[in-house]
Amino acid sequence: MAAGVRPSKPGGPGAGRSERPKLEAMLELSYVREHLAEVEAMLANRGATVDLTRFRELDQRRRALILQGDQLKQERNQASEEVARRKRGPERDAPETAALIARNRALGEKITALDAESKAIESEFDPILLSLPNRPSAATPVGRSADDNQEVRRWGQARTFDFTPQPHWDLGAKLGILDLDAAARISGARFAVYRGAGARLERALANFMLDRHTAAHGYTEVLPPSLVNSQSLRGTGQLPKFAADLFKCEGADLWLIPTAEVPLTNLYAGQVLDEAALPVCVVGYTPCFRSEAGAYGRDVRGIMRQHQFQKVELVKIAHPEQSAADHEKLTRDAEAILQELELPYRVMNLCTGDLGFSASQTYDLEVWLPSQNAFREISSCSNFSDFQARRANIRFRRQGKNKTELAHTINGSGLAIGRTWIAVVENYQQADGGVVIPQALRPYMGGLERMQ
RNA sequence: GGAGAGGUGGCCGAGUGGCUUAAGGCGGCGGUUUGCUAAACCGUUGUACGGUCAAAAGCUGUACCGGGGGUUCGAAUCCCCCCCUCUCCGCCA
């Protein structure tokens, strides 16, 4: 037997028992079993309700079935070996050999029945385990809703206007840089058409961000596919629970990515990385597609909430002992963009009640929007600890060790282009409806200083 | 889309129904010897889920040869479906 680790095969992270492919759980089964009370408390903090009594029953039943099945299989394996031995010798046609085969056949039927029972148990058991969200880190404050999020720091000063600031959709329409009517005709609601300097602004923002993250912050630029298979979406946690938020291609196992996090993180699915290679830092610019089911009447005007938007995404595969520091650094990398654009913002540490399903800690960056007189999310930077890594089977090997360990994954928007577009247009608007181009963007706008 | 060839462990690669406990090599780790960025020799080597144990270690069982299903007392090996890779053809930015 050779050394090292077998990577998972294409087609499934970690092939487990043949009759039971490895469950892509977020939390380790043995952890849940041994810390039931802790897990229940964690779920309560998150405001989730999961029936762990049923979990315990099913777990016990499941283990009993595995034990029984494994014992029968052992018997069958031993008997088959005996048959093989006899077939090679003079006992090949003895009546005992035939009897042995007959007995083994009966054993096989029992095993088939047991396996069917196991499958039935697992069809109820697996969804419970899959529905468990990640454990919030100690740095995550306990709270019920977004109102309990903690402000960590604030940067910049909200500009004072000597006129009433207009919303971006009015500014955009008057400047001829944003055409939502045209978007509605060719696609429908929640799509945008950018024109002229507006389209160029979108492109300038993307190029500016990519240049900063690659040259100044040390990320490697990656241009991934915008369509991915369902396995990748399970790896990062969007499936199976959040299928309703996604667009799926008809007649193929392909989905439009809701964020570059999916392809960028899955670049390393099934891989074993060298400890020295950590953290792996990649940045990608992609369109993002969200069906936004359940968004109801929120942000119906303008381009705040779209079915398609563009985003520059930062992803790190990190060492478990460094992931908290790497998360901080990634957040600062995203903040640097806002600072260079001179856009006021604040950093929020999300509480347990507002934390995403897969995250253990999240900082939201909220940019100031004058027309709303409020801070609005423009980036979400999360540490997923080993949650995604377990599902996507992303591992690393410590120097001089044979054993592999789960890595940690981190990602954050650096930044969402559409919302940055809004922030620039609204914060830099003038009394006459023109928009001044921020200094940092001018080289990317062909020297343009003002949209008029 | 069509035809053909393939997919075996960290990597390469043998293996056409039971004497395979997946040969052999490379790599990794540990050691011995020699001495100077090295070589030779010996040993060792993955994952998941169970059992045992207070726990860990250890011991032990089952499963895993691209994925799923089937045939069989018994499948890496035979059959069916699917995915991916390569070569050629077709189409195409």
Coordinates of C-alpha atoms (C1' of nucleotides) in Angstrom, one line a residue:
Chain A
M1 CA 0.0 0.0 0.0
A2 CA 1.4 3.3 -1.0
A3 CA 1.6 6.3 1.3
G4 CA -0.2 9.5 1.2
V5 CA -3.8 10.3 0.9
R6 CA -6.3 9.3 -1.7
P7 CA -8.0 12.3 -3.1
S8 CA -11.7 12.1 -3.7
K9 CA -12.6 11.1 -7.2
P10 CA -14.3 13.3 -9.6
G11 CA -17.9 12.7 -9.1
G12 CA -18.0 12.8 -5.3
P13 CA -15.9 14.2 -2.5
G14 CA -14.7 11.2 -0.5
A15 CA -16.2 8.0 -1.6
G16 CA -17.4 6.4 1.6
R17 CA -19.3 3.1 2.2
S18 CA -20.4 1.9 -1.2
E19 CA -24.0 1.8 -0.1
R20 CA -23.7 5.2 1.5
P21 CA -21.7 7.9 -0.2
K22 CA -20.0 10.2 2.3
L23 CA -22.4 12.6 3.8
E24 CA -21.5 16.1 3.0
A25 CA -22.3 17.4 6.5
M26 CA -21.2 20.7 7.8
L27 CA -20.5 19.5 11.3
E28 CA -18.7 16.3 12.0
L29 CA -21.1 13.5 13.0
S30 CA -19.2 12.4 16.0
Y31 CA -19.0 16.0 17.2
V32 CA -22.8 16.4 17.1
R33 CA -23.3 13.1 18.8
E34 CA -21.0 13.9 21.7
H35 CA -22.0 17.5 22.1
L36 CA -25.8 17.4 21.6
A37 CA -26.6 20.0 24.3
E38 CA -23.9 22.4 22.9
V39 CA -25.3 22.0 19.4
E40 CA -28.8 22.6 20.5
A41 CA -27.7 25.8 22.3
M42 CA -25.8 26.9 19.2
L43 CA -28.9 26.4 17.0
A44 CA -31.0 28.4 19.5
N45 CA -28.5 31.3 19.3
R46 CA -28.9 31.2 15.5
G47 CA -32.7 31.1 15.8
A48 CA -33.0 27.7 14.1
T49 CA -35.1 24.8 15.2
V50 CA -33.8 21.3 14.6
D51 CA -35.2 18.2 16.2
L52 CA -32.2 16.6 17.8
T53 CA -34.3 14.1 19.8
R54 CA -35.1 12.4 16.5
F55 CA -31.5 12.8 15.5
R56 CA -30.4 10.8 18.5
E57 CA -32.9 8.0 17.9
L58 CA -31.9 7.7 14.2
D59 CA -28.3 7.7 15.1
Q60 CA -28.6 4.8 17.5
R61 CA -30.7 2.8 15.1
R62 CA -28.3 3.5 12.3
R63 CA -25.3 2.4 14.2
A64 CA -27.0 -0.8 15.3
L65 CA -27.8 -1.6 11.6
I66 CA -24.3 -0.9 10.5
L67 CA -22.9 -3.2 13.2
Q68 CA -25.4 -6.0 12.3
G69 CA -24.7 -5.6 8.6
D70 CA -20.9 -5.5 9.0
Q71 CA -21.0 -8.7 11.0
L72 CA -23.1 -10.5 8.3
K73 CA -20.7 -9.2 5.7
Q74 CA -17.8 -10.5 7.6
E75 CA -19.4 -14.0 7.8
R76 CA -20.1 -13.8 4.1
N77 CA -16.5 -12.8 3.3
Q78 CA -15.1 -15.7 5.4
A79 CA -17.5 -18.2 3.8
S80 CA -16.6 -17.0 0.3
E81 CA -13.0 -17.5 1.0
E82 CA -13.7 -21.0 2.1
V83 CA -15.6 -21.6 -1.1
A84 CA -12.7 -20.3 -3.1
R85 CA -10.3 -22.6 -1.1
R86 CA -12.5 -25.7 -1.8
K87 CA -12.9 -24.8 -5.5
R88 CA -9.2 -25.0 -5.9
G89 CA -8.9 -28.4 -4.2
P90 CA -10.4 -31.9 -4.3
E91 CA -13.4 -30.7 -2.3
R92 CA -14.6 -28.7 -5.3
D93 CA -17.6 -30.8 -6.0
A94 CA -18.3 -32.0 -2.4
P95 CA -21.9 -31.6 -1.2
E96 CA -20.5 -29.5 1.7
T97 CA -19.3 -27.0 -0.8
A98 CA -22.8 -26.7 -2.4
A99 CA -24.3 -26.3 1.1
L100 CA -21.8 -23.5 1.9
I101 CA -22.9 -21.7 -1.3
A102 CA -26.5 -22.1 -0.5
R103 CA -26.0 -20.8 3.1
N104 CA -24.1 -17.8 1.7
R105 CA -26.9 -17.0 -0.7
A106 CA -29.3 -16.8 2.3
L107 CA -26.8 -14.6 4.0
G108 CA -26.7 -12.3 1.0
E109 CA -30.5 -11.9 1.1
K110 CA -30.3 -10.9 4.8
I111 CA -27.7 -8.3 3.9
T112 CA -29.8 -6.9 1.1
A113 CA -32.7 -6.5 3.5
L114 CA -30.5 -4.8 6.1
D115 CA -29.1 -2.4 3.6
A116 CA -32.5 -1.4 2.5
E117 CA -33.4 -0.7 6.1
S118 CA -30.3 1.4 6.5
K119 CA -31.1 3.4 3.5
A120 CA -34.5 4.2 4.8
I121 CA -33.1 5.4 8.1
E122 CA -30.5 7.5 6.3
S123 CA -33.0 9.1 4.1
E124 CA -34.4 10.7 7.3
F125 CA -31.1 11.0 9.2
D126 CA -29.0 12.7 6.5
P127 CA -31.2 15.7 5.9
I128 CA -31.1 16.5 9.7
L129 CA -27.3 16.5 9.7
L130 CA -27.2 18.5 6.5
S131 CA -29.5 21.1 7.9
L132 CA -27.2 21.9 10.8
P133 CA -25.4 25.2 10.2
N134 CA -21.8 25.9 11.1
R135 CA -20.8 26.7 14.6
P136 CA -20.3 30.4 15.3
S137 CA -16.8 31.3 16.4
A138 CA -16.2 32.7 19.9
A139 CA -15.7 36.1 18.2
T140 CA -19.3 36.1 17.0
P141 CA -21.6 38.0 19.4
V142 CA -24.8 36.3 20.4
G143 CA -27.9 38.1 19.1
R144 CA -31.3 37.6 17.5
S145 CA -31.2 39.8 14.4
A146 CA -29.3 42.4 12.4
D147 CA -30.1 44.9 15.2
D148 CA -27.7 43.0 17.4
N149 CA -24.7 43.2 15.1
Q150 CA -21.7 44.9 16.6
E151 CA -20.1 47.9 14.9
V152 CA -16.4 47.2 15.0
R153 CA -15.1 50.4 13.4
R154 CA -16.1 53.3 11.1
W155 CA -14.0 55.0 8.4
G156 CA -14.6 58.4 6.7
Q157 CA -17.1 61.1 7.2
A158 CA -20.5 61.2 5.5
R159 CA -20.6 64.2 3.2
T160 CA -23.0 67.0 4.0
F161 CA -25.0 68.1 1.1
D162 CA -26.3 71.6 0.5
F163 CA -29.0 70.1 -1.7
T164 CA -31.2 67.0 -1.5
P165 CA -29.1 64.1 -2.7
Q166 CA -30.8 62.0 -5.4
P167 CA -31.0 58.3 -5.6
H168 CA -28.8 56.6 -8.1
W169 CA -31.7 55.5 -10.4
D170 CA -32.6 59.2 -10.9
L171 CA -29.0 60.3 -11.4
G172 CA -28.3 57.3 -13.7
A173 CA -31.4 57.9 -15.9
K174 CA -30.7 61.7 -16.3
L175 CA -27.0 61.1 -17.1
G176 CA -28.0 58.4 -19.6
I177 CA -25.6 55.9 -17.9
L178 CA -28.3 53.5 -16.5
D179 CA -31.3 52.3 -18.5
L180 CA -33.6 50.2 -16.3
D181 CA -36.5 50.4 -18.8
A182 CA -34.4 48.8 -21.5
A183 CA -33.3 46.1 -19.1
A184 CA -37.0 45.4 -18.2
R185 CA -37.8 45.0 -21.9
I186 CA -35.0 42.7 -22.9
S187 CA -34.9 40.6 -19.7
G188 CA -37.4 41.7 -17.0
A189 CA -37.4 43.2 -13.6
R190 CA -34.2 43.3 -11.5
F191 CA -31.8 43.6 -14.5
A192 CA -29.7 46.6 -15.5
V193 CA -28.4 48.1 -18.7
Y194 CA -25.4 50.4 -18.3
R195 CA -24.5 52.8 -21.1
G196 CA -21.5 55.0 -22.0
A197 CA -19.6 56.3 -19.0
G198 CA -21.9 54.1 -16.8
A199 CA -20.7 51.0 -18.5
R200 CA -17.2 52.2 -18.4
L201 CA -17.5 52.9 -14.7
E202 CA -18.5 49.3 -14.1
R203 CA -15.5 48.2 -16.0
A204 CA -13.2 50.7 -14.3
L205 CA -14.2 49.5 -10.9
A206 CA -13.6 45.9 -11.8
N207 CA -10.1 46.6 -13.2
F208 CA -9.2 48.9 -10.3
M209 CA -10.1 46.3 -7.7
L210 CA -8.4 43.4 -9.6
D211 CA -5.2 45.5 -9.9
R212 CA -5.2 46.4 -6.2
H213 CA -5.8 42.9 -5.0
T214 CA -3.3 41.3 -7.3
A215 CA -0.5 43.9 -7.1
A216 CA -0.9 45.3 -3.6
H217 CA -2.6 42.5 -1.6
G218 CA -1.0 39.4 -3.1
Y219 CA -3.9 37.5 -4.6
T220 CA -3.7 35.5 -7.8
E221 CA -6.2 36.5 -10.5
V222 CA -8.5 33.6 -11.6
L223 CA -11.1 33.7 -14.3
P224 CA -13.4 30.7 -13.5
P225 CA -16.5 29.4 -15.3
S226 CA -19.8 31.1 -14.4
L227 CA -21.7 27.8 -14.6
V228 CA -20.9 25.0 -12.2
N229 CA -22.2 21.6 -11.4
S230 CA -24.3 20.7 -8.3
Q231 CA -21.4 19.0 -6.6
S232 CA -19.5 22.3 -6.4
L233 CA -22.6 24.0 -4.9
R234 CA -22.8 21.3 -2.3
G235 CA -19.1 21.9 -1.5
T236 CA -19.7 25.5 -0.6
G237 CA -23.0 24.9 1.1
Q238 CA -25.5 26.5 -1.3
L239 CA -27.0 23.1 -2.0
P240 CA -29.1 21.3 -1.0
K241 CA -30.7 23.9 1.2
F242 CA -30.7 27.0 -0.9
A243 CA -31.6 25.7 -4.4
A244 CA -34.5 28.2 -4.6
D245 CA -32.1 31.1 -4.6
L246 CA -30.3 29.8 -7.7
F247 CA -30.8 29.7 -11.4
K248 CA -30.5 26.2 -13.0
C249 CA -30.0 25.3 -16.6
E250 CA -32.6 23.2 -18.1
G251 CA -31.6 19.7 -19.2
A252 CA -28.1 19.8 -17.6
D253 CA -26.5 19.6 -14.2
L254 CA -25.3 23.2 -14.5
W255 CA -26.2 26.2 -12.4
L256 CA -25.4 29.9 -12.7
I257 CA -23.0 30.9 -9.9
P258 CA -24.5 33.1 -7.2
T259 CA -20.9 34.2 -6.4
A260 CA -17.4 33.5 -7.5
E261 CA -16.9 31.9 -4.1
V262 CA -18.3 28.7 -5.6
P263 CA -15.9 28.1 -8.4
L264 CA -12.9 29.7 -6.6
T265 CA -13.3 27.6 -3.4
N266 CA -14.0 24.5 -5.4
L267 CA -10.7 25.0 -7.3
Y268 CA -9.2 23.2 -4.3
A269 CA -12.0 20.6 -3.8
G270 CA -10.5 17.1 -3.2
Q271 CA -7.0 18.6 -3.1
V272 CA -4.3 18.1 -0.5
L273 CA -2.2 21.2 -0.2
D274 CA 1.2 21.6 1.3
E275 CA 1.3 23.5 4.6
A276 CA 3.9 25.9 3.1
A277 CA 1.4 26.8 0.3
L278 CA -1.1 28.3 2.8
P279 CA -2.8 30.6 2.7
V280 CA -3.8 30.3 -0.9
C281 CA -5.2 33.7 -2.0
V282 CA -7.2 34.0 -5.2
V283 CA -9.3 36.8 -6.6
G284 CA -11.9 36.5 -9.4
Y285 CA -14.2 38.8 -11.3
T286 CA -17.5 37.2 -12.4
P287 CA -21.1 37.8 -12.9
C288 CA -23.3 36.6 -10.1
F289 CA -26.8 35.3 -10.6
R290 CA -29.4 35.2 -7.9
S291 CA -33.1 34.5 -8.2
E292 CA -33.6 36.3 -4.9
A293 CA -36.7 34.3 -4.0
G294 CA -38.2 35.7 -0.9
A295 CA -36.7 39.2 -1.3
Y296 CA -40.3 40.5 -1.7
G297 CA -40.5 44.3 -1.8
R298 CA -37.1 45.1 -0.6
D299 CA -34.9 47.4 -2.8
V300 CA -37.3 47.2 -5.7
R301 CA -36.0 50.4 -7.2
G302 CA -32.6 50.8 -8.7
I303 CA -29.8 48.2 -8.9
M304 CA -29.4 47.4 -5.2
R305 CA -30.8 43.9 -5.7
Q306 CA -30.4 42.3 -9.1
H307 CA -30.8 38.9 -10.7
Q308 CA -27.4 39.6 -12.3
F309 CA -24.6 41.7 -10.9
Q310 CA -20.8 41.6 -11.2
K311 CA -18.5 41.1 -8.2
V312 CA -14.8 40.9 -7.5
E313 CA -14.4 38.1 -4.9
L314 CA -11.6 37.3 -2.6
V315 CA -11.0 33.6 -1.5
K316 CA -8.4 32.2 0.8
I317 CA -7.7 28.6 1.7
A318 CA -6.1 29.0 5.1
H319 CA -4.2 27.2 7.9
P320 CA -6.6 26.5 10.8
E321 CA -4.4 28.3 13.3
Q322 CA -4.1 31.3 11.0
S323 CA -7.6 31.6 9.6
A324 CA -8.7 34.2 12.1
A325 CA -5.8 36.4 11.2
D326 CA -6.3 35.7 7.5
H327 CA -9.9 36.6 7.8
E328 CA -9.0 40.0 9.4
K329 CA -6.5 40.6 6.6
L330 CA -9.0 39.8 3.9
T331 CA -11.5 42.2 5.4
R332 CA -8.8 44.9 5.5
D333 CA -8.1 44.1 1.8
A334 CA -11.7 44.8 0.9
E335 CA -11.8 47.9 3.1
A336 CA -8.7 49.3 1.3
I337 CA -10.8 49.6 -1.9
L338 CA -13.4 51.7 -0.1
Q339 CA -10.7 53.9 1.4
E340 CA -9.0 54.5 -1.9
L341 CA -12.4 55.4 -3.4
E342 CA -12.9 57.6 -0.4
L343 CA -16.3 56.1 0.4
P344 CA -17.4 56.3 4.1
Y345 CA -18.2 52.9 5.6
R346 CA -18.5 50.9 8.8
V347 CA -17.5 47.4 9.7
M348 CA -20.1 45.2 11.4
N349 CA -19.5 41.9 13.2
L350 CA -22.6 39.9 12.5
C351 CA -24.3 38.3 15.5
T352 CA -25.4 34.6 15.7
G353 CA -28.9 35.4 14.6
D354 CA -27.8 37.2 11.4
L355 CA -24.9 34.9 10.5
G356 CA -25.0 32.9 7.3
F357 CA -25.6 29.2 7.3
S358 CA -22.0 28.2 6.5
A359 CA -20.1 30.9 8.3
S360 CA -18.5 30.8 11.7
Q361 CA -17.8 34.6 11.7
T362 CA -18.7 37.4 9.3
Y363 CA -17.7 41.0 8.9
D364 CA -20.1 43.0 6.7
L365 CA -18.8 46.2 5.2
E366 CA -21.5 48.8 4.9
V367 CA -21.0 51.8 2.7
W368 CA -22.8 55.1 3.2
L369 CA -25.6 55.9 0.8
P370 CA -26.7 59.5 1.0
S371 CA -30.1 59.0 -0.7
Q372 CA -31.0 56.5 1.9
N373 CA -29.3 58.3 4.7
A374 CA -28.0 54.8 5.8
F375 CA -25.2 52.3 5.7
R376 CA -25.8 49.5 3.2
E377 CA -24.0 46.2 2.8
I378 CA -21.3 46.3 0.0
S379 CA -19.2 43.3 1.1
S380 CA -19.5 40.3 3.3
C381 CA -16.3 38.7 4.6
S382 CA -16.6 35.4 6.2
N383 CA -14.5 32.7 7.9
F384 CA -16.1 29.3 7.3
S385 CA -13.7 27.4 9.5
D386 CA -13.6 23.8 8.3
F387 CA -17.3 23.7 7.3
Q388 CA -16.9 24.1 3.6
A389 CA -13.6 22.3 3.6
R390 CA -15.3 19.2 5.1
R391 CA -17.9 19.2 2.4
A392 CA -15.6 20.1 -0.5
N393 CA -12.8 17.9 1.0
I394 CA -10.1 20.6 1.0
R395 CA -7.1 19.4 3.0
F396 CA -3.5 20.2 3.8
R397 CA -0.6 18.2 5.2
R398 CA 1.6 19.6 8.0
Q399 CA 5.4 19.5 7.3
G400 CA 6.8 16.1 8.1
K401 CA 3.4 14.5 8.8
N402 CA 1.5 11.9 6.9
K403 CA -1.9 12.7 8.2
T404 CA -4.0 15.3 6.4
E405 CA -6.2 17.9 8.1
L406 CA -9.1 20.0 6.9
A407 CA -8.1 23.5 5.9
H408 CA -10.2 26.6 6.6
T409 CA -11.9 28.6 3.9
I410 CA -12.4 32.4 3.9
N411 CA -14.0 34.7 1.4
G412 CA -15.3 38.1 0.9
S413 CA -16.5 40.6 -1.7
G414 CA -13.8 42.9 -2.7
L415 CA -16.2 44.5 -3.7
A416 CA -19.7 44.0 -5.2
I417 CA -19.4 46.2 -8.3
G418 CA -23.0 47.2 -8.7
R419 CA -23.3 48.5 -5.2
T420 CA -19.9 50.2 -5.5
W421 CA -21.3 51.9 -8.6
I422 CA -24.3 53.1 -6.6
A423 CA -22.0 54.4 -3.8
V424 CA -19.8 56.3 -6.2
V425 CA -22.6 57.8 -8.1
E426 CA -24.5 58.9 -5.0
N427 CA -21.6 60.0 -2.8
Y428 CA -19.9 62.0 -5.6
Q429 CA -23.1 63.6 -7.0
Q430 CA -23.2 67.3 -7.6
A431 CA -26.0 69.9 -7.3
D432 CA -26.5 69.9 -11.0
G433 CA -26.9 66.1 -11.3
G434 CA -23.3 65.5 -12.5
V435 CA -21.0 63.0 -10.8
V436 CA -17.3 63.6 -10.1
I437 CA -15.1 60.5 -10.8
P438 CA -13.0 59.6 -7.7
Q439 CA -9.3 60.2 -8.2
A440 CA -8.4 56.5 -8.0
L441 CA -10.7 55.6 -10.9
R442 CA -9.7 58.4 -13.3
P443 CA -6.8 56.4 -14.9
Y444 CA -9.4 53.6 -15.5
M445 CA -11.9 56.1 -17.0
G446 CA -9.5 57.5 -19.7
G447 CA -8.8 60.5 -17.5
L448 CA -12.5 61.5 -17.2
E449 CA -13.0 63.7 -14.2
R450 CA -16.8 64.1 -14.3
M451 CA -19.9 62.5 -15.7
Q452 CA -22.2 65.3 -16.9
Chain B
rG1 C1' -23.0 15.9 -32.1
rG2 C1' -20.4 11.1 -34.4
rA3 C1' -16.3 7.1 -34.2
rG4 C1' -12.4 5.0 -31.4
rA5 C1' -9.2 4.5 -26.9
rG6 C1' -9.0 5.2 -21.9
rG7 C1' -10.1 6.4 -16.1
rU8 C1' -6.5 1.6 -10.6
rG9 C1' -3.6 4.6 -4.4
rG10 C1' 0.2 11.4 -3.4
rC11 C1' 2.4 10.0 -8.7
rC12 C1' 3.6 6.2 -12.5
rG13 C1' 1.9 1.4 -13.4
rA14 C1' 0.5 -4.4 -13.3
rG15 C1' -3.8 -6.9 -12.7
rU16 C1' -10.0 -10.3 -17.8
rG17 C1' -14.4 -14.0 -11.6
rG18 C1' -11.7 -16.9 -6.0
rC19 C1' -3.9 -18.6 -4.6
rU20 C1' -5.0 -9.9 -4.5
rU21 C1' -4.2 -8.9 1.9
rA22 C1' -4.4 -4.3 -5.5
rA23 C1' 2.2 -6.6 -7.8
rG24 C1' 6.3 -3.4 -8.9
rG25 C1' 8.4 1.4 -9.1
rC26 C1' 8.6 6.7 -7.6
rG27 C1' 7.6 10.0 -3.7
rG28 C1' 6.8 10.7 1.8
rC29 C1' 8.1 9.2 6.8
rG30 C1' 11.3 6.4 10.4
rG31 C1' 15.9 3.9 11.0
rU32 C1' 21.0 1.8 9.9
rU33 C1' 25.6 2.7 7.7
rU34 C1' 28.8 6.0 5.2
rG35 C1' 30.3 11.1 5.7
rC36 C1' 29.2 16.7 3.9
rU37 C1' 23.9 20.0 0.1
rA38 C1' 24.3 13.0 -1.5
rA39 C1' 24.0 7.6 -2.0
rA40 C1' 23.0 2.6 -0.4
rC41 C1' 20.2 -0.7 2.6
rC42 C1' 16.0 -2.0 6.1
rG43 C1' 11.2 -0.8 7.8
rU44 C1' 6.8 1.8 7.1
rU45 C1' 2.6 4.2 4.4
rG46 C1' -4.7 6.3 2.6
rU47 C1' -9.9 7.6 3.6
rA48 C1' -14.8 7.0 5.7
rC49 C1' -18.1 4.6 8.9
rG50 C1' -18.7 1.0 13.0
rG51 C1' -17.1 -2.1 17.5
rU52 C1' -13.9 -2.4 21.9
rC53 C1' -12.1 1.6 25.7
rA54 C1' -13.8 6.6 30.9
rA55 C1' -10.8 8.8 27.0
rA56 C1' -6.7 8.4 23.8
rA57 C1' -3.5 5.0 21.9
rG58 C1' -4.0 0.3 20.4
rC59 C1' -6.7 -3.8 18.6
rU60 C1' -10.7 -5.2 15.5
rG61 C1' -14.8 -5.2 11.5
rU62 C1' -17.0 -3.2 7.0
rA63 C1' -16.6 -0.3 2.7
rC64 C1' -13.8 2.3 -1.1
rC65 C1' -10.0 0.6 -8.2
rG66 C1' -14.3 7.6 -12.2
rG67 C1' -20.0 7.6 -10.3
rG68 C1' -24.6 4.8 -10.0
rG69 C1' -27.2 0.2 -10.8
rG70 C1' -27.1 -5.2 -12.0
rU71 C1' -25.4 -10.5 -12.5
rU72 C1' -22.9 -14.0 -8.9
rC73 C1' -22.0 -18.0 -3.1
rG74 C1' -17.9 -14.4 -4.5
rA75 C1' -16.6 -8.5 -8.9
rA76 C1' -11.0 -3.8 -9.9
rU77 C1' -12.3 -8.0 -13.4
rC78 C1' -18.7 -9.6 -16.5
rC79 C1' -23.4 -6.6 -18.0
rC80 C1' -26.3 -1.7 -18.2
rC81 C1' -26.7 3.7 -17.5
rC82 C1' -24.0 8.2 -16.6
rC83 C1' -19.6 11.5 -16.0
rC84 C1' -14.7 12.9 -17.3
rU85 C1' -10.0 12.6 -20.3
rC86 C1' -7.3 11.7 -25.0
rU87 C1' -7.3 10.9 -30.7
rC88 C1' -9.9 11.8 -35.2
rC89 C1' -14.3 13.8 -37.7
rG90 C1' -18.3 17.6 -37.7
rC91 C1' -19.9 22.4 -35.9
rC92 C1' -18.4 27.1 -33.9
rA93 C1' -16.7 32.6 -31.1

